[in-house]
Amino acid sequence: MSEHRLTQKQNALMIDPRRTRVLNSCSDKPGAVIYWMSRDQRLNHNWALLFAREKAARKGQPLVVVFALAPSFLDAPFRHYDFMLKGLEETSKALERINIPFMLLEGEPDTEISRYACQSEAGAVVTDFSPLNISRNWKKKAADILDIPLYEVDAHNIVPCWYASDKQEYAARTLRPKLQARLDEFLVPFPTILPLPAPHVHHRSPDWKQVRERLQKDRSVPPVNRIAPGETAAAESLENFIKSRLSGYATARNDPNSNALSQLSPYLHFGQISAQHVALRVAESRAPQKDKTAFLEELIIRRELSDNFCNYNPSYDRFEGIPAWAKQTLLLHGQDKREYLYTIDVFEKAATHDKLWNAAQSELVQSGKIHGYMRMYWAKKILEWSSSPPEAFEMAIYLNDRYALDGRDPNGYAGVAWSIGGLHDRPWFERPVYGNIRYMNASGCRRKFDVERYISRFREPATLFPNA
Ligand SMILES: Cc1cc2nc3c(=O)[nH]c(=O)nc-3n(C[C@H](O)[C@H](O)[C@H](O)COP(=O)(O)OP(=O)(O)OC[C@H]3O[C@@H](n4cnc5c(N)ncnc54)[C@H](O)[C@@H]3O)c2cc1C
């Protein structure tokens, strides 16, 4: 794999100030720099870590990376904590090898980080960016408590979210030109993170086994064995995709039986790989241009459009957040007769009348992910078979967040809002239940791929849910 190595001097110059902002009005003090790692859980290709490292080096102070393990993150079950903690364990060891201590705090992140910064007499705190309400609230509280600056660095988007646009965009077509106009400036190679001098700060490495044992999480959703967590596995996954599946992506990506997709979304969600690094590796690969273009459209435009949606629309995970035309048409058709009506229990157990839908739900439960094309069908049918559109919205978010390893992500909220609520889409011709929301049915799927084969690939619900 080619690494984009730069000199130390370039290192210091590469962190674009437009990627950073300060969330309170305090000034830097002497003392260690803390990187409050949150959304971007990696050592490599991480602008927030590079910014914190540069600040520490300039001040001649140590850098400490701190992760605050919240007692509950949007009700995430054990599957998600397991994936995240294994990834963090790997990253913590890699950080320590370059003399950057890693601390794991347990408790409410805003309080824990503020307390740790005060106790350790830190001089500045740096964190990464997330548009989700829960993270914004933590940061707002921490920024108010701290008497040192809290810097925020967008290490997730290629074009920083707040810089790409200052409002909620209507659709991909309105954000695309804004991003494309900035890619030359922001889609730049990463400097390698260089070791710091050995730290003088006292710290204790986490006992990962004990941390896992202490977690009182819902263990009914077990880890997914098929996707290995961590930065190394993420990098290998990317290289495998480029080598064996990127060529052909444009034509095969809508066939759920083809294994054409990158499978990178869990790694991107937990920040175990950088989207910018993925984009650079794909762009420099020898795959046909049409495949690279199709993939980069998803990775850059669609993904950053989701962050834009959540950043500027605080109701992103509720029916209230969908466009006015969609709300109106769905409510107008709220009383239409539904051919089938299911409760969350039936959906969750993949026990509807529709084998194709059940297969998609089984895929979600078993593999922690649904193929991108089937995700649309899955969500639209929840709308069709629920007693009301707001209830459908809530159930789709619940199921996606509970089982999908890449759930609790702006992409998931935008995906549900697109499928059920016409977000980033346009009105289509009117029909019962859906109103003007774009419709999808099994015959459409049959025209695109071998539906029977897809159904046969996933176990029957009875084996999947033995207690059902
Ligand atoms: C109802 C519904 C729910 C969804 N829930 C999630 C979710 O919880 N988490 C999630 O990451 N994605 C979600 N998506 C978007 C998309 O389906 C997934 O990103 C994709 O299936 C992930 O698989 P992949 O990494 O193999 O995709 P690839 O096709 O290989 O794409 C590479 C990357 O591009 C981005 N991307 C691809 N498609 C989209 C899209 N439509 N919107 C935004 N970004 C995209 C993702 O970051 C993805 O990892 C959802 C879509 C729908 C319709």
GROMACS .gro file of N, CA and C and ligand atoms in nm, residues 241 245 249 253 260-269 275 278 294-306 369-380 396 400-401 404-420, ligand 1:
model
  236
  241PHE      N    1  -1.123  -0.472  -0.121
  241PHE     CA    2  -1.230  -0.417  -0.207
  241PHE      C    3  -1.169  -0.358  -0.334
  245ARG      N    4  -1.307  -0.597  -0.599
  245ARG     CA    5  -1.449  -0.568  -0.623
  245ARG      C    6  -1.479  -0.429  -0.677
  249TYR      N    7  -1.811  -0.222  -0.971
  249TYR     CA    8  -1.900  -0.166  -0.867
  249TYR      C    9  -2.020  -0.095  -0.930
  253ARG      N   10  -2.354  -0.297  -0.806
  253ARG     CA   11  -2.384  -0.255  -0.668
  253ARG      C   12  -2.532  -0.267  -0.630
  260ALA      N   13  -2.074  -0.692  -0.423
  260ALA     CA   14  -1.998  -0.589  -0.494
  260ALA      C   15  -1.961  -0.471  -0.404
  261LEU      N   16  -2.029  -0.458  -0.291
  261LEU     CA   17  -2.008  -0.337  -0.209
  261LEU      C   18  -1.879  -0.347  -0.127
  262SER      N   19  -1.839  -0.233  -0.073
  262SER     CA   20  -1.711  -0.229   0.000
  262SER      C   21  -1.719  -0.290   0.140
  263GLN      N   22  -1.838  -0.291   0.198
  263GLN     CA   23  -1.858  -0.336   0.339
  263GLN      C   24  -1.781  -0.248   0.436
  264LEU      N   25  -1.758  -0.124   0.400
  264LEU     CA   26  -1.679  -0.036   0.487
  264LEU      C   27  -1.762   0.040   0.590
  265SER      N   28  -1.896   0.037   0.576
  265SER     CA   29  -1.976   0.127   0.659
  265SER      C   30  -1.957   0.109   0.811
  266PRO      N   31  -1.941  -0.013   0.866
  266PRO     CA   32  -1.916  -0.020   1.011
  266PRO      C   33  -1.785   0.049   1.049
  267TYR      N   34  -1.683   0.033   0.966
  267TYR     CA   35  -1.553   0.096   0.996
  267TYR      C   36  -1.562   0.248   0.985
  268LEU      N   37  -1.635   0.294   0.884
  268LEU     CA   38  -1.652   0.439   0.869
  268LEU      C   39  -1.734   0.495   0.985
  269HIS      N   40  -1.836   0.421   1.023
  269HIS     CA   41  -1.921   0.468   1.133
  269HIS      C   42  -1.840   0.487   1.261
  275ALA      N   43  -1.268   0.829   0.570
  275ALA     CA   44  -1.331   0.837   0.437
  275ALA      C   45  -1.237   0.907   0.338
  278VAL      N   46  -0.991   0.657   0.222
  278VAL     CA   47  -1.057   0.565   0.129
  278VAL      C   48  -1.068   0.632  -0.009
  294ALA      N   49  -1.874   0.609  -0.950
  294ALA     CA   50  -1.996   0.562  -0.881
  294ALA      C   51  -1.968   0.545  -0.732
  295PHE      N   52  -1.853   0.489  -0.698
  295PHE     CA   53  -1.822   0.466  -0.557
  295PHE      C   54  -1.801   0.600  -0.484
  296LEU      N   55  -1.727   0.691  -0.547
  296LEU     CA   56  -1.698   0.819  -0.480
  296LEU      C   57  -1.824   0.904  -0.463
  297GLU      N   58  -1.921   0.886  -0.552
  297GLU     CA   59  -2.050   0.955  -0.536
  297GLU      C   60  -2.114   0.912  -0.403
  298GLU      N   61  -2.109   0.783  -0.373
  298GLU     CA   62  -2.169   0.735  -0.247
  298GLU      C   63  -2.085   0.779  -0.128
  299LEU      N   64  -1.956   0.754  -0.139
  299LEU     CA   65  -1.866   0.778  -0.026
  299LEU      C   66  -1.855   0.926   0.010
  300ILE      N   67  -1.852   1.010  -0.092
  300ILE     CA   68  -1.834   1.153  -0.062
  300ILE      C   69  -1.968   1.226  -0.061
  301ILE      N   70  -2.037   1.227  -0.175
  301ILE     CA   71  -2.155   1.314  -0.186
  301ILE      C   72  -2.268   1.266  -0.093
  302ARG      N   73  -2.305   1.138  -0.107
  302ARG     CA   74  -2.419   1.089  -0.027
  302ARG      C   75  -2.386   1.088   0.122
  303ARG      N   76  -2.264   1.048   0.154
  303ARG     CA   77  -2.228   1.041   0.296
  303ARG      C   78  -2.222   1.181   0.358
  304GLU      N   79  -2.164   1.275   0.287
  304GLU     CA   80  -2.152   1.409   0.345
  304GLU      C   81  -2.287   1.483   0.342
  305LEU      N   82  -2.375   1.440   0.251
  305LEU     CA   83  -2.511   1.495   0.250
  305LEU      C   84  -2.586   1.453   0.378
  306SER      N   85  -2.558   1.333   0.425
  306SER     CA   86  -2.622   1.286   0.549
  306SER      C   87  -2.575   1.368   0.668
  369LYS      N   88  -2.609  -0.569   0.909
  369LYS     CA   89  -2.610  -0.479   0.794
  369LYS      C   90  -2.710  -0.536   0.693
  370ILE      N   91  -2.773  -0.448   0.615
  370ILE     CA   92  -2.853  -0.499   0.501
  370ILE      C   93  -2.787  -0.442   0.377
  371HIS      N   94  -2.793  -0.516   0.269
  371HIS     CA   95  -2.740  -0.462   0.143
  371HIS      C   96  -2.810  -0.328   0.114
  372GLY      N   97  -2.734  -0.233   0.060
  372GLY     CA   98  -2.785  -0.097   0.038
  372GLY      C   99  -2.915  -0.092  -0.042
  373TYR      N  100  -2.928  -0.177  -0.144
  373TYR     CA  101  -3.049  -0.174  -0.226
  373TYR      C  102  -3.168  -0.228  -0.146
  374MET      N  103  -3.144  -0.334  -0.071
  374MET     CA  104  -3.253  -0.394   0.008
  374MET      C  105  -3.294  -0.305   0.125
  375ARG      N  106  -3.201  -0.219   0.168
  375ARG     CA  107  -3.235  -0.128   0.279
  375ARG      C  108  -3.352  -0.038   0.240
  376MET      N  109  -3.357   0.001   0.112
  376MET     CA  110  -3.465   0.090   0.068
  376MET      C  111  -3.598   0.015   0.070
  377TYR      N  112  -3.596  -0.107   0.016
  377TYR     CA  113  -3.717  -0.190   0.014
  377TYR      C  114  -3.766  -0.215   0.157
  378TRP      N  115  -3.671  -0.252   0.241
  378TRP     CA  116  -3.699  -0.284   0.383
  378TRP      C  117  -3.772  -0.168   0.451
  379ALA      N  118  -3.719  -0.045   0.435
  379ALA     CA  119  -3.779   0.071   0.504
  379ALA      C  120  -3.914   0.107   0.442
  380LYS      N  121  -3.925   0.101   0.309
  380LYS     CA  122  -4.050   0.141   0.243
  380LYS      C  123  -4.164   0.047   0.280
  396ALA      N  124  -3.848   0.188   1.202
  396ALA     CA  125  -3.732   0.168   1.113
  396ALA      C  126  -3.604   0.213   1.182
  400ASN      N  127  -3.298  -0.042   1.278
  400ASN     CA  128  -3.167  -0.014   1.217
  400ASN      C  129  -3.062   0.012   1.326
  401ASP      N  130  -3.099   0.093   1.423
  401ASP     CA  131  -3.003   0.128   1.529
  401ASP      C  132  -2.973   0.009   1.620
  404ALA      N  133  -2.801  -0.284   1.323
  404ALA     CA  134  -2.699  -0.252   1.222
  404ALA      C  135  -2.571  -0.203   1.290
  405LEU      N  136  -2.460  -0.265   1.255
  405LEU     CA  137  -2.331  -0.222   1.312
  405LEU      C  138  -2.296  -0.081   1.268
  406ASP      N  139  -2.351  -0.040   1.154
  406ASP     CA  140  -2.327   0.097   1.109
  406ASP      C  141  -2.443   0.189   1.148
  407GLY      N  142  -2.532   0.142   1.238
  407GLY     CA  143  -2.647   0.223   1.280
  407GLY      C  144  -2.606   0.339   1.370
  408ARG      N  145  -2.706   0.417   1.414
  408ARG     CA  146  -2.680   0.541   1.493
  408ARG      C  147  -2.588   0.634   1.418
  409ASP      N  148  -2.607   0.639   1.288
  409ASP     CA  149  -2.517   0.716   1.202
  409ASP      C  150  -2.602   0.811   1.119
  410PRO      N  151  -2.549   0.929   1.085
  410PRO     CA  152  -2.623   1.020   0.997
  410PRO      C  153  -2.673   0.950   0.870
  411ASN      N  154  -2.595   0.856   0.816
  411ASN     CA  155  -2.639   0.783   0.696
  411ASN      C  156  -2.767   0.705   0.721
  412GLY      N  157  -2.780   0.648   0.841
  412GLY     CA  158  -2.900   0.572   0.873
  412GLY      C  159  -3.020   0.664   0.887
  413TYR      N  160  -3.002   0.778   0.955
  413TYR     CA  161  -3.113   0.871   0.972
  413TYR      C  162  -3.156   0.928   0.836
  414ALA      N  163  -3.058   0.960   0.753
  414ALA     CA  164  -3.092   1.013   0.620
  414ALA      C  165  -3.155   0.903   0.534
  415GLY      N  166  -3.107   0.780   0.548
  415GLY     CA  167  -3.160   0.668   0.469
  415GLY      C  168  -3.306   0.641   0.501
  416VAL      N  169  -3.339   0.643   0.630
  416VAL     CA  170  -3.478   0.620   0.670
  416VAL      C  171  -3.564   0.739   0.625
  417ALA      N  172  -3.512   0.859   0.644
  417ALA     CA  173  -3.589   0.979   0.603
  417ALA      C  174  -3.607   0.984   0.451
  418TRP      N  175  -3.511   0.931   0.376
  418TRP     CA  176  -3.525   0.926   0.229
  418TRP      C  177  -3.632   0.824   0.192
  419SER      N  178  -3.625   0.704   0.252
  419SER     CA  179  -3.714   0.594   0.212
  419SER      C  180  -3.858   0.622   0.252
  420ILE      N  181  -3.875   0.669   0.377
  420ILE     CA  182  -4.011   0.684   0.430
  420ILE      C  183  -4.060   0.827   0.413
  469LIG     C1  184  -3.327   0.270   0.512
  469LIG     C2  185  -3.178   0.291   0.501
  469LIG     C3  186  -3.098   0.280   0.614
  469LIG     C4  187  -2.960   0.302   0.605
  469LIG     N1  188  -2.886   0.291   0.719
  469LIG     C5  189  -2.753   0.316   0.716
  469LIG     C6  190  -2.677   0.311   0.835
  469LIG     O1  191  -2.729   0.286   0.945
  469LIG     N2  192  -2.544   0.337   0.826
  469LIG     C7  193  -2.483   0.365   0.707
  469LIG     O2  194  -2.362   0.388   0.704
  469LIG     N3  195  -2.554   0.371   0.594
  469LIG     C8  196  -2.687   0.347   0.594
  469LIG     N4  197  -2.759   0.354   0.477
  469LIG     C9  198  -2.693   0.394   0.353
  469LIG    C10  199  -2.633   0.278   0.269
  469LIG     O3  200  -2.729   0.182   0.244
  469LIG    C11  201  -2.512   0.217   0.339
  469LIG     O4  202  -2.417   0.318   0.362
  469LIG    C12  203  -2.445   0.105   0.263
  469LIG     O5  204  -2.533   0.000   0.244
  469LIG    C13  205  -2.324   0.057   0.341
  469LIG     O6  206  -2.263  -0.053   0.282
  469LIG     P1  207  -2.121  -0.043   0.212
  469LIG     O7  208  -2.025   0.030   0.300
  469LIG     O8  209  -2.084  -0.180   0.171
  469LIG     O9  210  -2.160   0.049   0.090
  469LIG     P2  211  -2.081   0.098  -0.040
  469LIG    O10  212  -2.177   0.096  -0.153
  469LIG    O11  213  -1.954   0.024  -0.058
  469LIG    O12  214  -2.055   0.251  -0.009
  469LIG    C14  215  -1.936   0.302   0.051
  469LIG    C15  216  -1.974   0.406   0.153
  469LIG    O13  217  -2.046   0.512   0.091
  469LIG    C16  218  -2.143   0.563   0.181
  469LIG     N5  219  -2.278   0.540   0.127
  469LIG    C17  220  -2.318   0.442   0.042
  469LIG     N6  221  -2.450   0.457   0.015
  469LIG    C18  222  -2.492   0.563   0.085
  469LIG    C19  223  -2.617   0.629   0.099
  469LIG     N7  224  -2.726   0.589   0.033
  469LIG     N8  225  -2.626   0.735   0.181
  469LIG    C20  226  -2.517   0.779   0.248
  469LIG     N9  227  -2.396   0.723   0.238
  469LIG    C21  228  -2.384   0.616   0.157
  469LIG    C22  229  -2.129   0.484   0.311
  469LIG    O14  230  -2.044   0.553   0.397
  469LIG    C23  231  -2.067   0.355   0.262
  469LIG    O15  232  -1.996   0.285   0.362
  469LIG    C24  233  -2.900   0.333   0.482
  469LIG    C25  234  -2.980   0.344   0.368
  469LIG    C26  235  -3.116   0.323   0.377
  469LIG    C27  236  -3.201   0.335   0.254
   0.00000   0.00000   0.00000
